Structure formats: C-alpha cells, structure tokens
Amino acid sequence: METKYNMVKKAIKSKIIDGTFTPHQKISSESELMKQFDVSRHTVRLAIGDLVTTGWLYREQGSGTFCADRSALDTKQNVSNQKNIAIITTYISDYIFPSIIRGAESRLSENGYQVSIFSTNNDHENEKRILEKILSQQFDGIIIEPTKSAYSNPNIGYYLNLERQSIPYIMINAYYDELEPISVVMDEEKGGFMQAEHLIKLGHKEIIGCFKTDDMQGTKRMKGFLKAHRHYKIPLNPKNIITYNTLEKWSKPIQELEKLLTTNNPDKATGLVCYNDELAIKLLDVLRLNNIRVPEDLSIIGYDDSTLSEVSEVKLTSIIHPKSQMGRDAANTIIDLISAKISTKNKDSSQVQSIVYSPDIVIRSSTKDLNPETITS
Amino acid sequence: METKYNMVKKAIKSKIIDGTFTPHQKISSESELMKQFDVSRHTVRLAIGDLVTTGWLYREQGSGTFCADRSALDTKQNVSNQKNIAIITTYISDYIFPSIIRGAESRLSENGYQVSIFSTNNDHENEKRILEKILSQQFDGIIIEPTKSAYSNPNIGYYLNLERQSIPYIMINAYYDELEPISVVMDEEKGGFMQAEHLIKLGHKEIIGCFKTDDMQGTKRMKGFLKAHRHYKIPLNPKNIITYNTLEKWSKPIQELEKLLTTNNPDKATGLVCYNDELAIKLLDVLRLNNIRVPEDLSIIGYDDSTLSEVSEVKLTSIIHPKSQMGRDAANTIIDLISAKISTKNKDSSQVQSIVYSPDIVIRSSTKDLNPETITS
DNA sequence: CAGTTCATCTTGTACGTACATTTATTATAA
DNA sequence: TTATAATAAATGTACGTACAAGATGAACTG
C-alpha cells in the first residue's frame, strides 16, 4: 500500500469521506494533483481511474473530475450495466408498424440499447398488464404507441407512475391527450386536409370519406377532411362520411361503400378519401367487383404511402408517412431524454421537444383530374 | 468505439464469449498482444485493465492474465426472477417476418417471458455482434432465424458456446446445417415440388423458376422444382431457371424474366414459379407492363400465402406458410426446452423435437388450366 | 447586444522508456 | 536425486512525451 498511486488514491478518498469534497463538486485537475503530490500524470490517472471504477469519482472530458454522489449509487440497481428500452405497440405485424419498430430498433441498438417489444393488440387490458410488468422492472425509457388513442385511457395512473419514478417515455403516432406527453407524430389533421384538398383541386365535388374513429389519427384526419370542405366551400353531404372502428374494419366500410355506390342517386360521388392504404386497397377490390373503374369512374386516395400502395394494378395516390424515420426519431428523442435525466446538473430537460411531421402527398394514378381546362398527363 | 484499446478489448472479449478462451485459461501475454495488435503495452494494459474491472479477466503478477469464470458470477445474478427470451431475426419489418414474430411474442408473453428482439439485416457481422451481446447477458432461451442459411456460418463458435453454457436455442424458417439444431421449419423442398407440380398438372410444359439462393428456403424450393420436373418426366430447359440473392432481388429477376419473355422463341414458357409472393407481385407488375396477361398468357404461382397474395387484381395461387403458427410453435418448443433443462433429473431432453410443416396449396386465380379435356371452373 | 471565433484548460488516447516484483523454468551444485 | 541459484518471463509501478477532443470563457465581430 505504499505505492505512490495508492497514496494519492487514499488522500483523495479521505477528502471525499470527510466531506471536503461534496457530491458533484469538482476536485483538483490532474495537473494540479501532479504538483500537489509531486508525481507524474500517469500516476494521478492510475489513482483517479481506480476511484472512478469503484464509484467514488466520475470524469467529464473537457470539464474535470467530480466527486460522485454515492447516495444515488445505493440504489444498486444497474449492476448489469445494461441499457434497456421497451417499445409498446398496438400490433407487431400489421401494416406500417413493423417499419416504425424497425427504425427505432436499429437506432437504439446502434446506441447500445436492448429493445424489448410488447404488443397490446389494441386492448386496454393488455396495455395495463404490460405497464405493470414494465414498472416492476428497470427500463431506462419507453416508447409507446397508444392503444385506442381516441378514447380516454383507463391506465393513466400507470403513466403518472412512470413520471413519478422518473422513467422517460414518449408516444408515437398518437398520444393520450390528458398526459400531454413528449411525442413524435404526424400532423394528421393537415394530412386529412390534404387528401380532400387534392381531390377538390382536381374538380371533385362529391367526395366520400371513410375513417376509423377509435384512434386519434382517424378522428384528426376526418377533422381535416371536414375542414377542407369548409375551406373550399364545398357542401358536404353527411351521407358521404363513413366511420368505423377496429373491429368493423373488414365489414362496415365495404358494406357502406357498396350501399352508397349502388343506389342510383343524381349526385354520385367521384372521389373517395380513405383512412389509410390498407382500407383503400380493400375498397379497390370492392370497386372492381362492382365494375367501377379507378380512376375513370372514381378517384381514390389513401394514406401512409405503404408498400401496399404500389402492389396493385392501380398505384395509389397517398399521403406520405415517415414510418421508419418516425421510429428513428422516436429512438433519438428517448435517448436524449435519458441523457438529459442522467446529467443531473442540467435539470432543464425541456430542451427535448415533441416532433410533428408535416405531411406530404405522393401522386400516383388513382386520382383523376376532372377540370376540363387542365391537361392531364 | 473505434479507439485502439477498445478494439483490443472487443477482440479479447469476443474470444472469451465465443469460447476460444475457457475459464482459468491463460490468455496471451501483454508483449504477445502488443505484437498481435501492433499497439504499445500501455494500450494493451488499458484494454486488459477494463476487462479486469468488468470481471472478464483476472491478472496474476508473474504468471499472466487469465480468463475469469463467469459461470460462478452468473448464478448470483438471476435474482430478478425475470424470464427472458431473445428472438434473432433477419428483418423486423419485411414481409412475413412480422407475423412470425407476433406469433412467438404473443405465446411467450402469455407464459410470462419477456421478449427482446434483434435483427441481423441478413449480415453475419451483425449476427456476431448480437450473439456476443446475448452471451454476455443472461437469456433463458433464444429463437433464431438464420442469416444467409445457405452459406456456411462464420459464427458457429458462438452457437457452440450457447450449448456449452446450456442455453437452449432453436431455429425457425431454416437452420445451419452444421449445427443440426432443433428447428421449426417448413418442408421447403416439398413446397417447391408442389409449386411445379400444380402447374405441370394443369398442363404446363415450359415453366420458369425464379429462386433466391442465399438462404436454405430458396435452394430447397429449387430442388423441389427440379424434382417435380424429373418425377413427371418434363424436360427442363436450363434457361428457365433464374437465381438471385438478397442484394439482387429488385433487379436481376426482373431483367432475366423480361429477357426470357421478350425473345421470340418457339417454346415460350406458360408458367412461372416464384420464390415467394413478394417476388410474384413484383413480377406481376413487369408482366403487366409487357402486356402479358395473367393467367391467360402466363400462369404464376407464389409462395407464403402472404397478405400480398390478395391485394392485387390477380389473386395469387400460393403455398401456405404457417407464419404466426410457426412463431407460436417456436415459442412452445423453446419453453419446453427450458423446462426440460430445469427438471435436472430428466436429462433426456430429446423428447423435444423439431417440427416440420407439410406445405399446402391455396389455389386462386393466377394459374390457368391448359388441359383441353378438363372443365375449368 | 447577440452571436461567433479563438485561446485555454480539461480529460482521453497513444506512444515511448525504465525498473520493480512475482512466478516459473532452467541450470547448477551438493 | 534433490535443493539451490540463476535466468527468463510475466505483470506492476512510474516516469516521460505528444496530440485529440470536449468544455469554457474571453475577445471579437456584425
């Protein structure tokens, strides 16, 4: 124990124990210590290195070496030194969710996080079960895609508990309005507006809108749909709005659309705005069976710009959804939140902000220009 | 992470994890490591020092540096009573993989397991990185979808180390032949046979086969394709076989098919067997652009019975893939293996066996009967 | 006054040297 | 053959240098 670096070590350690150095206080720099103890920098670094690995000090490049807060260390949890993130999603396999998950997973694993995935199957009971499980373990952060975001959430208590335990979480695709969480979402209302606007500008007057209304996306897209009609002063026939929920997604929209299109009324619709591409593709089938040509007889516009929009014989005009970019941004945001939490001196984590994507439209061949003066390509 | 001492650290750690260094075995001396990595002793000591403090190595002055025995350390860790399963897949978001993952996730979470997901993006380097991560933690079992299963695997050492540490693992969709692991797979050869057989029985004589050959599925499906031709004594034109790998999947098959179909040869193909639905849908596009009608001019058959097979205007005849059932069965199998391991008295875990699904065909409207005597529906 | 640049201080990485201490092997002597 | 001593080899301590990279505050600029 009579080595030089051990003497330095013991000297610093005593000053911590007797309270000369208080937690988060900066200790002398390496060059100062060199002079104080008349040793080389190598020896100082050896001593400090040992004290860092045993949890007495921590170093910050550029700033200095600081006394650690050993009371916080007593939580003793993070033995494994393993960084964990949970992703809670409604569905794992359906539609665009895999792309979102993939984007998040790639970015998180790049940053050394391990990703655990849970799916609620859009059921609040499952969501509750998952949140209980997550709260009983130690996760560093959580990315949540809300379940039935249009309805009020019965599991608010669990989310508040996350905040109490200061576990960072963010919401993607939608959010529970009551919580006002940090979120990564699209401007869905504008997206819905753009869907309708596109058809209106092409000269369509009678437009059917078909929206899922048990999540936030659907209700906001519908809101945008209505707004566009008001904005362009197009009267909107209430009959032209079809709403459905998750359970009805393979039945009600199809039936309602067939009803609308087979009755012989004078002002038959020429446009169809769909909640998403999945629905649009399904309705394309219905139209084909009813000998309605797209886009000659009916223009149809989807949402999400999913892979589905390019597999059919009629390529869908659609609203672009960031998908994997959204996943990556969600990952970045949660990583920022976690590091903001760790750097305790900077309590101001309000730097981390929500992201809202402005939608964009991709025009393919499913929408037809009705304006006589315009030259269609 | 690209610092020299980190590279040395990772290299040594890899050799511990993949079993090159066994517990209490002496590793290379510092001077040897200096030569091996062409770095200074200081750097070597930095790397080794880190590995010592994190418990991977221990040093004995005068004798050398030795691999630590982590098994003693592992036992005390499992206090958390948390059951963990890792799923390693090639892709998270593409095609049928989400369905498989979902099936496995639902069954595993029902049984109280937490699921961590890793994706290799079909790259052996990533697979290595993931296996290292998994081996340095404690997982109760692993479900693996092999990366480039048609090629020999450079990470065999890691899999053998899994066995040495008696961590149960199974493979789905394909398997590394060298390992002869417990697996949950389709009878891909029979599937390929049935694809060709279906067209042959419909009277097709000239059939193009298009197969991906960097995974086991593709090579076996092609084998079945050839077998069917031999069995039904249909001569097979070598020109009619198109092979490609993952990187070429959006280019080569399209070009080769166009070449085959645009040249005016007397025995033009009337049938097209596709590696999977994803390819079939893509090729449907190519055919449409070349004014080739399906199934009137060309019958086409896919594989996997994915959602894609029903979205296009021509509904695809396809081979049924169990997808989420495969995921569920994989989950059940790994659960069985874990409980068989726990019940130590019954060392005979040979009760748990591989599952092979016999393929089935679903006939839709993309294949046409050429037999004059048969009445087509 | 706000924003930017730059010098300076801090820790991080990497190279070199020298000698000390401990252990294992080999050679030597009883 | 056995005990001892010399030797070699391994890690441990300690010195030095140089430059990289991050953080900070002062000087500068628009």
PDB file of N, CA and C in Angstrom, chain A residues 15 66 245 268:
ATOM      1  N   LYS A  15     -10.565  12.782   1.547  1.00  0.00           N
ATOM      2  CA  LYS A  15     -11.224  14.082   1.389  1.00  0.00           C
ATOM      3  C   LYS A  15     -12.687  13.929   0.991  1.00  0.00           C
ATOM      4  N   PHE A  66     -15.047  14.864 -10.921  1.00  0.00           N
ATOM      5  CA  PHE A  66     -16.012  15.277  -9.909  1.00  0.00           C
ATOM      6  C   PHE A  66     -16.240  14.181  -8.871  1.00  0.00           C
ATOM      7  N   ASN A 245     -64.823   1.303 -36.542  1.00  0.00           N
ATOM      8  CA  ASN A 245     -63.760   1.074 -35.563  1.00  0.00           C
ATOM      9  C   ASN A 245     -62.972  -0.175 -35.936  1.00  0.00           C
ATOM     10  N   LYS A 268     -73.839  11.346 -57.614  1.00  0.00           N
ATOM     11  CA  LYS A 268     -72.976  10.237 -57.239  1.00  0.00           C
ATOM     12  C   LYS A 268     -71.549  10.737 -56.991  1.00  0.00           C
TER      13      LYS A 268
END
